[in-house]
mmCIF file of C-alpha atoms in Angstrom:
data_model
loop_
_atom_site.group_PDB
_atom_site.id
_atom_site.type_symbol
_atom_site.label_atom_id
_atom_site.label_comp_id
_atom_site.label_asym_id
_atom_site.label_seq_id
_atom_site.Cartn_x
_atom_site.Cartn_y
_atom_site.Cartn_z
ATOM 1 C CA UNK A 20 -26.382 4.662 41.315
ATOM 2 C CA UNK A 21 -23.123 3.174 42.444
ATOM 3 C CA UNK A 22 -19.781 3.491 40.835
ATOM 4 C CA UNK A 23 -19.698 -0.371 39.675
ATOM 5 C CA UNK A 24 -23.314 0.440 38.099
ATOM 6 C CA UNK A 25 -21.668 3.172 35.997
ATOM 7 C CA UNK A 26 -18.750 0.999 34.944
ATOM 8 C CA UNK A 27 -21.215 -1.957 34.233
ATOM 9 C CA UNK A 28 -23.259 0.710 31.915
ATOM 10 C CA UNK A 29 -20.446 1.624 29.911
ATOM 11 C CA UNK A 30 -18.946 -1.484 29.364
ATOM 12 C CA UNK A 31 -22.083 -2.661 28.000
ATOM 13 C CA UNK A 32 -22.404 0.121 26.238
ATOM 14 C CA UNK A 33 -19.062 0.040 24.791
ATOM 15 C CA UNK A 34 -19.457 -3.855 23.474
ATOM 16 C CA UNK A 35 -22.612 -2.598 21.550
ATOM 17 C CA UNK A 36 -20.933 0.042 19.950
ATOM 18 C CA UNK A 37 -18.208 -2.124 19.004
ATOM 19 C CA UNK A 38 -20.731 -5.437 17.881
ATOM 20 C CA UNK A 39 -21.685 -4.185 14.177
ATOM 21 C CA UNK A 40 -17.452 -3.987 13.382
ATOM 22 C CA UNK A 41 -16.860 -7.202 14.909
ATOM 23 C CA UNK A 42 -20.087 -8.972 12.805
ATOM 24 C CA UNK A 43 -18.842 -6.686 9.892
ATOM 25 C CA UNK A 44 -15.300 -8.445 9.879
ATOM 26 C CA UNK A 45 -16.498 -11.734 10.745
ATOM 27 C CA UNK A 46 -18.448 -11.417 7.727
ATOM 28 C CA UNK A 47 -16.241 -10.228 5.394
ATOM 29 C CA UNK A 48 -12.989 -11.373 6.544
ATOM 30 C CA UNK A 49 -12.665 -13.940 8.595
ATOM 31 C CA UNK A 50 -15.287 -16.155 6.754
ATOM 32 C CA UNK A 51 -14.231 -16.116 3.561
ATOM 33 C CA UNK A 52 -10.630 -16.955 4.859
ATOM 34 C CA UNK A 53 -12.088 -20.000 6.527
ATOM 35 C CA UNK A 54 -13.802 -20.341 2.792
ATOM 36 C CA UNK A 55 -10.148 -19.991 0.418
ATOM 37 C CA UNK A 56 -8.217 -22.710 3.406
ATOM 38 C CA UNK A 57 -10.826 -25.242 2.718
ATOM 39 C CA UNK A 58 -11.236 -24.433 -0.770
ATOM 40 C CA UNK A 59 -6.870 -24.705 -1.086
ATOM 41 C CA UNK A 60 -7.485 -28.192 0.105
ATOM 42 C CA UNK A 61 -9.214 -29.415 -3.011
ATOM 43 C CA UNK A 62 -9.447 -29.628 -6.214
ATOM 44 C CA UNK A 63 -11.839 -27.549 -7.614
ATOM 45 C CA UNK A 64 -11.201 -25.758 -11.158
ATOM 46 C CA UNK A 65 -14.123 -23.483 -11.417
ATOM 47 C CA UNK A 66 -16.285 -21.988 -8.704
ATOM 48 C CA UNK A 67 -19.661 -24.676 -8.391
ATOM 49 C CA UNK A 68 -17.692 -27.550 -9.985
ATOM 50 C CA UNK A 69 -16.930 -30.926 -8.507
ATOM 51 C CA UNK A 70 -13.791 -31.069 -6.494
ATOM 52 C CA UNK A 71 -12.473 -33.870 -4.201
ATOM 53 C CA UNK A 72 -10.189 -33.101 -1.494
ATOM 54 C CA UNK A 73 -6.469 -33.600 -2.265
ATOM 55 C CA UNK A 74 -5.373 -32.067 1.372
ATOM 56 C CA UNK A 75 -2.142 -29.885 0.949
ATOM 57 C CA UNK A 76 -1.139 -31.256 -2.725
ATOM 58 C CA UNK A 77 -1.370 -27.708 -4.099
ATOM 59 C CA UNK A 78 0.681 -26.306 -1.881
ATOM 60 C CA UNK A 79 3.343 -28.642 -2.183
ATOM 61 C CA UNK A 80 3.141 -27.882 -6.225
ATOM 62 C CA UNK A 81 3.565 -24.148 -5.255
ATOM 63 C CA UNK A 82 6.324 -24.269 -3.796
ATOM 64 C CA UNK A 83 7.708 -26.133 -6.458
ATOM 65 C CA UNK A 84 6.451 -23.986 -9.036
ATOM 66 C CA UNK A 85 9.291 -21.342 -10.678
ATOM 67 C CA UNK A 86 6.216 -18.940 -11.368
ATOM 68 C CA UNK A 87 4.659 -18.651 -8.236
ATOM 69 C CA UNK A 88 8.595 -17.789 -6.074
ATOM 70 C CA UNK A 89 9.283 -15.150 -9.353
ATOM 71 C CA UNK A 90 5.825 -13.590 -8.329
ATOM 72 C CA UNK A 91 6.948 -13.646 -5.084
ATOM 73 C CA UNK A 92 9.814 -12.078 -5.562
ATOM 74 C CA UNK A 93 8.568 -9.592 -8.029
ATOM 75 C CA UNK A 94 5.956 -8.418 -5.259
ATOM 76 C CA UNK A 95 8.915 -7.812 -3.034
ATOM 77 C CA UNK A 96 10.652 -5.596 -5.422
ATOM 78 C CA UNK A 97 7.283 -3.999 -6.273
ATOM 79 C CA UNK A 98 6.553 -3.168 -2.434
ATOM 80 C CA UNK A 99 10.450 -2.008 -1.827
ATOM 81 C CA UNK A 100 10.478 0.491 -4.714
ATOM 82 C CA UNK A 101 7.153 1.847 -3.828
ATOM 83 C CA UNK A 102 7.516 2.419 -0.393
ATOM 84 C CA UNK A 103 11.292 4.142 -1.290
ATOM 85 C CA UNK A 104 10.049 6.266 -3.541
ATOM 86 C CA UNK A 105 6.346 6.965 -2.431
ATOM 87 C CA UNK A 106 7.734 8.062 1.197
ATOM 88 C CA UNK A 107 10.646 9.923 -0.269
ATOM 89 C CA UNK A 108 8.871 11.862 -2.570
ATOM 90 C CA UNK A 109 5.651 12.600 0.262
ATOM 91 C CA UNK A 110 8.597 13.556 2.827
ATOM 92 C CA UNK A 111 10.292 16.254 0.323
ATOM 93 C CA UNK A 112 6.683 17.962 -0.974
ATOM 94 C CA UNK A 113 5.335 17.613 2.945
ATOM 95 C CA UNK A 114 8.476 19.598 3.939
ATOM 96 C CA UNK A 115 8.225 22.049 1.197
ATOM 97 C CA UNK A 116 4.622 23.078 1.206
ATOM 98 C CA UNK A 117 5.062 23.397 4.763
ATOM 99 C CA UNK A 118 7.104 26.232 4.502
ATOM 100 C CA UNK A 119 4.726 29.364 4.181
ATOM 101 C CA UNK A 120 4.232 30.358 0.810
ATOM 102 C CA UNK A 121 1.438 32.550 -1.551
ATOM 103 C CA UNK A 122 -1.405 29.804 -2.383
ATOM 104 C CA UNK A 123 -0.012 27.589 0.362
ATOM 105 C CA UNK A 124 -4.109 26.423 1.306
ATOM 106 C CA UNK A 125 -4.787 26.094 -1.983
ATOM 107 C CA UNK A 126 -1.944 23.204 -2.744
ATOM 108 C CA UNK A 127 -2.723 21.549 0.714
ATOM 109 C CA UNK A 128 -6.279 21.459 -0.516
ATOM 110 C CA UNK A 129 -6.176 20.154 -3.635
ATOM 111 C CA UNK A 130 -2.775 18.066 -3.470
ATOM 112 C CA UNK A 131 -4.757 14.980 -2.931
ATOM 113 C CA UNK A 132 -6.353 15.248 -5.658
ATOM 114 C CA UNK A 133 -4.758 11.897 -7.483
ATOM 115 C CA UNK A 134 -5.369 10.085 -4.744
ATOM 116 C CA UNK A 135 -8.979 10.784 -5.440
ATOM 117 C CA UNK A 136 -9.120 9.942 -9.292
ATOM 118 C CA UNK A 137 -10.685 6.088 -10.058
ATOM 119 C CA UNK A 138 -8.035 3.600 -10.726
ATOM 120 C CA UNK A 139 -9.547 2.810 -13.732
ATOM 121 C CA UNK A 140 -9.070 5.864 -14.991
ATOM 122 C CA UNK A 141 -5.623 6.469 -13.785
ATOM 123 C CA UNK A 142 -4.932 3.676 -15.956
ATOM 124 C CA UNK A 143 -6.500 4.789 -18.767
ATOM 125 C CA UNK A 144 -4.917 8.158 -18.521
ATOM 126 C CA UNK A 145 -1.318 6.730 -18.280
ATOM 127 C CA UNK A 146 -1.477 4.368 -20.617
ATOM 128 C CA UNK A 147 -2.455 6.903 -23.203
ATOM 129 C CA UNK A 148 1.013 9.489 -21.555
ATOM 130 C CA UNK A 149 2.955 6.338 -22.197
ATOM 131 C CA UNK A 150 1.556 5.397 -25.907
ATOM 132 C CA UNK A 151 5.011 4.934 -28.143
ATOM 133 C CA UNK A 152 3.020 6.321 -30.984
ATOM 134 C CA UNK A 153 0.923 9.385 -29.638
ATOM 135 C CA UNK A 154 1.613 9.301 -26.053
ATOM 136 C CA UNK A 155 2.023 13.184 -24.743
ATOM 137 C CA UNK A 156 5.852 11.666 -22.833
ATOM 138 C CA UNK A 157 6.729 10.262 -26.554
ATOM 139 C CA UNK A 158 5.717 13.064 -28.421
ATOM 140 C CA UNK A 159 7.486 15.486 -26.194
ATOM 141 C CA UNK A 160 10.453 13.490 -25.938
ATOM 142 C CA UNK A 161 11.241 13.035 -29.341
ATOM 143 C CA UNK A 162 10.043 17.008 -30.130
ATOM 144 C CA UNK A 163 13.186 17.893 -28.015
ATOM 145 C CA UNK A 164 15.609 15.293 -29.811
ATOM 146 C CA UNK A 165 16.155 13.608 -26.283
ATOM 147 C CA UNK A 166 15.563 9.928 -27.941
ATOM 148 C CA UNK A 167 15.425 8.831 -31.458
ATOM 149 C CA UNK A 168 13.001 5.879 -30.935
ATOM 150 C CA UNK A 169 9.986 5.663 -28.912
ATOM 151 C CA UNK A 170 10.626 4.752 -25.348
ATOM 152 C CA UNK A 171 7.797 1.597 -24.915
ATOM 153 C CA UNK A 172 7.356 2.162 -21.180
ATOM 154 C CA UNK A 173 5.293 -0.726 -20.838
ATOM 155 C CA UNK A 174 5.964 -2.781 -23.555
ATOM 156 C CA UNK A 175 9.772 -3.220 -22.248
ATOM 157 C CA UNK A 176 10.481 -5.666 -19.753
ATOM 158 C CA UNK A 177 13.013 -3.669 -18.347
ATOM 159 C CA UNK A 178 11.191 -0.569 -17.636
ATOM 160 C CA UNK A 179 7.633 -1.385 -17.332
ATOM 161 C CA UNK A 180 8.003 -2.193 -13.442
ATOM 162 C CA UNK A 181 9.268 1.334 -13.416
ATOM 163 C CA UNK A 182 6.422 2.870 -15.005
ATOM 164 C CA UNK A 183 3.556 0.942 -12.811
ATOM 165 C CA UNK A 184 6.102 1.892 -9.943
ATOM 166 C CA UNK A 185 5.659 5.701 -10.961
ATOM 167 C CA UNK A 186 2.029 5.425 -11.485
ATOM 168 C CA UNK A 187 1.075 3.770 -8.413
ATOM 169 C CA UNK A 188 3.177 6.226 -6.575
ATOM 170 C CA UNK A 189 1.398 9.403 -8.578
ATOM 171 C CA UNK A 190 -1.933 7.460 -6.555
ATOM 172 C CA UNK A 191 -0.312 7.749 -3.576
ATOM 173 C CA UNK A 192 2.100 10.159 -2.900
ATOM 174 C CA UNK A 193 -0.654 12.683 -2.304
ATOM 175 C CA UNK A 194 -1.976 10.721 0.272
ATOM 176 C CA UNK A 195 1.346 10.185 1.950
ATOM 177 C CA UNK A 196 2.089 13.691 1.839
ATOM 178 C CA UNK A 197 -1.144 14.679 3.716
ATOM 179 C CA UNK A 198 -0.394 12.348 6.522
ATOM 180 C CA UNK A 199 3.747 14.358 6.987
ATOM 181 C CA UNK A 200 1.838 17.322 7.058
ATOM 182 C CA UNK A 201 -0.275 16.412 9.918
ATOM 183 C CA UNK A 202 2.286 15.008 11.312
ATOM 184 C CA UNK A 203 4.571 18.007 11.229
ATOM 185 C CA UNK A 204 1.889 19.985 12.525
ATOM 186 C CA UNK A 205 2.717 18.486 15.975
ATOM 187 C CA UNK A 206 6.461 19.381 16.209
ATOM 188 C CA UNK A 207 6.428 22.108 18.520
ATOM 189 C CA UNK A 208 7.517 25.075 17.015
ATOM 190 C CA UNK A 209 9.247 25.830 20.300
ATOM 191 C CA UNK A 210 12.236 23.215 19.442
ATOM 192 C CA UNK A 211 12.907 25.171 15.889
ATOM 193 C CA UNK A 212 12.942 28.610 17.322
ATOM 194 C CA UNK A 213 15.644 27.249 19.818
ATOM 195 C CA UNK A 214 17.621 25.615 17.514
ATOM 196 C CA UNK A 215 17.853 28.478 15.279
ATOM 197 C CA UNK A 216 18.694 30.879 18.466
ATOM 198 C CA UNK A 217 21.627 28.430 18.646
ATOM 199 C CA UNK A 218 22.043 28.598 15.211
ATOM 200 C CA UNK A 219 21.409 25.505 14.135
ATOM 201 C CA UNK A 220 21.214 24.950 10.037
ATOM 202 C CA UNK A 221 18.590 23.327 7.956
ATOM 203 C CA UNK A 222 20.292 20.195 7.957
ATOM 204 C CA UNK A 223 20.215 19.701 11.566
ATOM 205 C CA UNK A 224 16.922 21.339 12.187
ATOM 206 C CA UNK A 225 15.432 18.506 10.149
ATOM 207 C CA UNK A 226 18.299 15.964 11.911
ATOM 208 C CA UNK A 227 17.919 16.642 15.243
ATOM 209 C CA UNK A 228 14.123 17.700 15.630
ATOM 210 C CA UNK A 229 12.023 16.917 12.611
ATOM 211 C CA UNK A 230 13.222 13.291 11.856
ATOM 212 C CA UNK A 231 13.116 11.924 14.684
ATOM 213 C CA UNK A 232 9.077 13.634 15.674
ATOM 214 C CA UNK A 233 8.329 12.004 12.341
ATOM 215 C CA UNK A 234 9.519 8.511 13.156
ATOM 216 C CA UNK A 235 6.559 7.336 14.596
ATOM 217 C CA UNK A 236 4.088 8.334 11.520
ATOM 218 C CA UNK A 237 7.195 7.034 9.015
ATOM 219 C CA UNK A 238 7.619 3.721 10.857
ATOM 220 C CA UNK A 239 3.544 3.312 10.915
ATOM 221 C CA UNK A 240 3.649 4.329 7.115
ATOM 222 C CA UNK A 241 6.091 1.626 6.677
ATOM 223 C CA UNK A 242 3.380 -0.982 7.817
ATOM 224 C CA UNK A 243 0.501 0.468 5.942
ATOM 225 C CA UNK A 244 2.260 0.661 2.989
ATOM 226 C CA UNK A 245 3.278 -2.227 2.749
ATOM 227 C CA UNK A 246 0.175 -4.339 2.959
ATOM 228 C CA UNK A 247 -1.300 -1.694 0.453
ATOM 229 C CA UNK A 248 1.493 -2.127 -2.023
ATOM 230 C CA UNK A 249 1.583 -5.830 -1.581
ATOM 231 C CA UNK A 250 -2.359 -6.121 -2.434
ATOM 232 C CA UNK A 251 -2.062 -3.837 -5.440
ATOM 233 C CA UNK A 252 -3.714 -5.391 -8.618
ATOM 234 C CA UNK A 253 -5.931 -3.359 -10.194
ATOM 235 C CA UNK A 254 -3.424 -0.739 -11.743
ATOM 236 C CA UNK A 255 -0.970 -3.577 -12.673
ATOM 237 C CA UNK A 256 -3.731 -5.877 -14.110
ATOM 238 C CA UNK A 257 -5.060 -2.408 -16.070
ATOM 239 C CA UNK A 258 -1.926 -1.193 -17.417
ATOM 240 C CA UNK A 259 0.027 -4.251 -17.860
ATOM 241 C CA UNK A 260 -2.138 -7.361 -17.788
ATOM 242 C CA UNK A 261 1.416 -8.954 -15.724
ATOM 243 C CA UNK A 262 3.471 -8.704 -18.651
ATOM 244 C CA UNK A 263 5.538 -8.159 -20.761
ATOM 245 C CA UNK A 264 5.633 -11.946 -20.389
ATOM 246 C CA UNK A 265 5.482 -12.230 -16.678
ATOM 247 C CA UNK A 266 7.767 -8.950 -16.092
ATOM 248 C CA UNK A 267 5.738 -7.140 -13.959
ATOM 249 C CA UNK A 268 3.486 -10.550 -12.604
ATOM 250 C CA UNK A 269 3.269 -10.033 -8.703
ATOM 251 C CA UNK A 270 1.263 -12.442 -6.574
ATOM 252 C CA UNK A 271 -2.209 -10.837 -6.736
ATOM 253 C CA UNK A 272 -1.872 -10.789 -10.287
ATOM 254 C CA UNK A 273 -0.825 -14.210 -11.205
ATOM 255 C CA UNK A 274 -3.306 -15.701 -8.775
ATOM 256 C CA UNK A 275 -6.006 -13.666 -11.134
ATOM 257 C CA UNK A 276 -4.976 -15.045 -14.236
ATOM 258 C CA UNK A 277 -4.603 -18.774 -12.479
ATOM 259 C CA UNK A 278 -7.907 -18.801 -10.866
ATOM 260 C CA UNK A 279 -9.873 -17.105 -13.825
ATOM 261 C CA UNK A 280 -8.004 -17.448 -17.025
ATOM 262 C CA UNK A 281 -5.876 -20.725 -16.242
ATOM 263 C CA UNK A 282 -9.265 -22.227 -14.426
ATOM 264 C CA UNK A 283 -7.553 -23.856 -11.264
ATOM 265 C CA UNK A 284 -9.209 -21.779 -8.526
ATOM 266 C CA UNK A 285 -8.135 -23.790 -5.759
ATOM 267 C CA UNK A 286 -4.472 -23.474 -6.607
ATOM 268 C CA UNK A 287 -4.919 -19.726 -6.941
ATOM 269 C CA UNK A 288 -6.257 -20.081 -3.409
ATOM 270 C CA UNK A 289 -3.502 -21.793 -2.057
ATOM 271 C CA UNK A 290 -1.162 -19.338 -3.433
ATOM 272 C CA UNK A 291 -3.742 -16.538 -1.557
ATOM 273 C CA UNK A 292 -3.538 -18.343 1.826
ATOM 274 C CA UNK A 293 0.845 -18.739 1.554
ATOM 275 C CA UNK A 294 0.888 -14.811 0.450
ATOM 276 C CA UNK A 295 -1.372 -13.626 3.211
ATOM 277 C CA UNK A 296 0.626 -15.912 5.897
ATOM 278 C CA UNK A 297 3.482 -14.160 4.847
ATOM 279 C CA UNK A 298 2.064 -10.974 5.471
ATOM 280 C CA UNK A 299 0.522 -11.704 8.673
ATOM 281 C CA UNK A 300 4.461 -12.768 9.619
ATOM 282 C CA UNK A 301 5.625 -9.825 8.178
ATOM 283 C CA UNK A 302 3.094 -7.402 10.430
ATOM 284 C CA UNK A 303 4.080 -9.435 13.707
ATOM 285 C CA UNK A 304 7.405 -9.283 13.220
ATOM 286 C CA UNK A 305 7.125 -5.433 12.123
ATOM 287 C CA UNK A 306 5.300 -4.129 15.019
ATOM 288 C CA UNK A 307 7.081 -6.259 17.491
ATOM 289 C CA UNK A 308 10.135 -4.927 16.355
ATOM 290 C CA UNK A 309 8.810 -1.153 16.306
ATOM 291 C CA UNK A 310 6.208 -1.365 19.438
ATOM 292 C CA UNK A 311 7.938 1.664 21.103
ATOM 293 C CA UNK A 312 7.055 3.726 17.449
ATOM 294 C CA UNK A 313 3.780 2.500 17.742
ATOM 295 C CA UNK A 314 2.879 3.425 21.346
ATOM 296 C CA UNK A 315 4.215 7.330 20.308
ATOM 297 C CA UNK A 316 2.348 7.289 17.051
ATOM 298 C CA UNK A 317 -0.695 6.546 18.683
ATOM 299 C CA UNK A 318 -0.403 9.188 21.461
ATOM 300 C CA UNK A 319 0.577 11.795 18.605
ATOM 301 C CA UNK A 320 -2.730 11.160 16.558
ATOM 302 C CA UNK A 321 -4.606 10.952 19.775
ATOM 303 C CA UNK A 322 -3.778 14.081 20.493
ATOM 304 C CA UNK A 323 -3.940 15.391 17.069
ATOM 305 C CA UNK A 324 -7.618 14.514 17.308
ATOM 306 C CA UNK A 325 -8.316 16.630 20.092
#
């Protein structure tokens, strides 16, 4: 068997294996993309209704719509303040569970944890925390004189972002924090005892050698985060419903309540199609900007894997 044979074998070989995830996101993705442009061109209310087409009319109303640019800009404060304080907060416990410590296994075990727990019930469980009347936070609050009222964490415009902020990051923070400590597991331990030989502090340690080997899994973070905190609904539509008024409306969520609740499906669809655009944009841009990140990233998990 010649050496072309063997490269002919495993190329075929290799499309086969990789087939069943190209059908799969044909399928799944792609499709129904191909489904929600064509649908934005019309103007059906309902799923199965009559519609005629009425070409790029509801985009044009979009844009012109005060709702639709406050979601958008609500999303971008939701997916800012999330990805501030979710990586923060993952960076400090990574770093300090990483230190050796009694019961260290036992935290790295069963740290993720929250990340595990249904959304559903994550919402259930915070709403009741949060509950002005007989919420635990209330109750406990008020039991050490630190407020004289209830504090309505979701029922106040001005804080209720705040609160679906620190619930969604409870979700993920976990997660986050498993992904540093991999990640730190692959900063040769080499560089540390050397620095400290030169006595090097804490601060520069983490300056000098841990920030910049963590770069790469921060910058791809930064991506992945992103698109995850820009496609959250479910908590937000569970806790909040968008409100109070439209305080904490983001785009997922008001294209919910437009297609299902305001019965103008093909709007909601056009407002779909502009926010995923955006993100596509966004992801180009992103990597393009941070392909050198990227290339190390990958090498680091490749050889993480082995």
């Amino acid at each position: 068997m010649t050496k072309q044979d063997f490269r002919s074998r495993d190329a075929r070989l290799g499309f086969l294996l990789v087939l069943p995830a190209v059908v799969l996101v044909i399928l799944v993705v792609i499709l129904p993309i191909i489904s929600g442009i064509q649908i934005s061109f019309t103007s059906q209310r309902v799923v199965g209704s009559e519609y005629e087409f009425i070409w790029l009319k509801n985009y044009f109303e979009l844009f012109e719509d005060k709702q639709f640019i406050a979601s958008l800009g609500k999303s971008a404060i939701w997916v800012l303040a999330n990805g501030f304080f979710q990586t923060l907060a993952a960076l400090l416990i990574a770093l300090l569970i990483n230190q050796p410590f009694r019961g260290q296994n036992f935290v790295r075990t069963w740290i993720i944890l929250p990340w595990a727990v249904p959304a559903a019930v994550t919402a259930i469980l915070w709403r009741w925390m949060f509950d002005a009347s007989s919420g635990i936070l209330n109750t406990t609050m008020k039991g050490m004189d630190l407020v004289q009222k209830p504090v309505l964490f979701l029922a106040n415009p001005d804080i209720a972002g705040m609160s679906l902020t620190f619930v969604n990051s409870w979700r993920y923070i976990p997660f986050l924090t498993i992904i540093f400590l991999a990640s730190l597991a692959s900063v040769p331990e080499e560089e540390y005892e050397a620095a400290k030989v030169d006595g090097a502090s804490p601060w520069l340690q983490f300056k000098s050698i841990t920030f910049p080997n963590l770069l790469p899994t921060l910058t791809v973070l930064g991506l992945v985060g992103t698109l995850w905190a820009s496609n959250v609904f479910d908590i937000i539509w569970m806790m909040t419903r968008g409100g109070p008024g439209d305080a904490t409306t983001t785009v997922p969520v008001l294209m919910y309540d437009m297609a299902f609740y305001g019965y103008n499906i093909s709007k909601a669809t056009a407002g779909a199609i502009i926010f995923l655009f955006i993100l596509i944009i966004f992801t180009f841009v992103f990597i393009f900007a941070n392909r050198k990140q990227f290339v190390v990233a990958s090498e680091t998990f490749q050889d993480l894997s082995k």
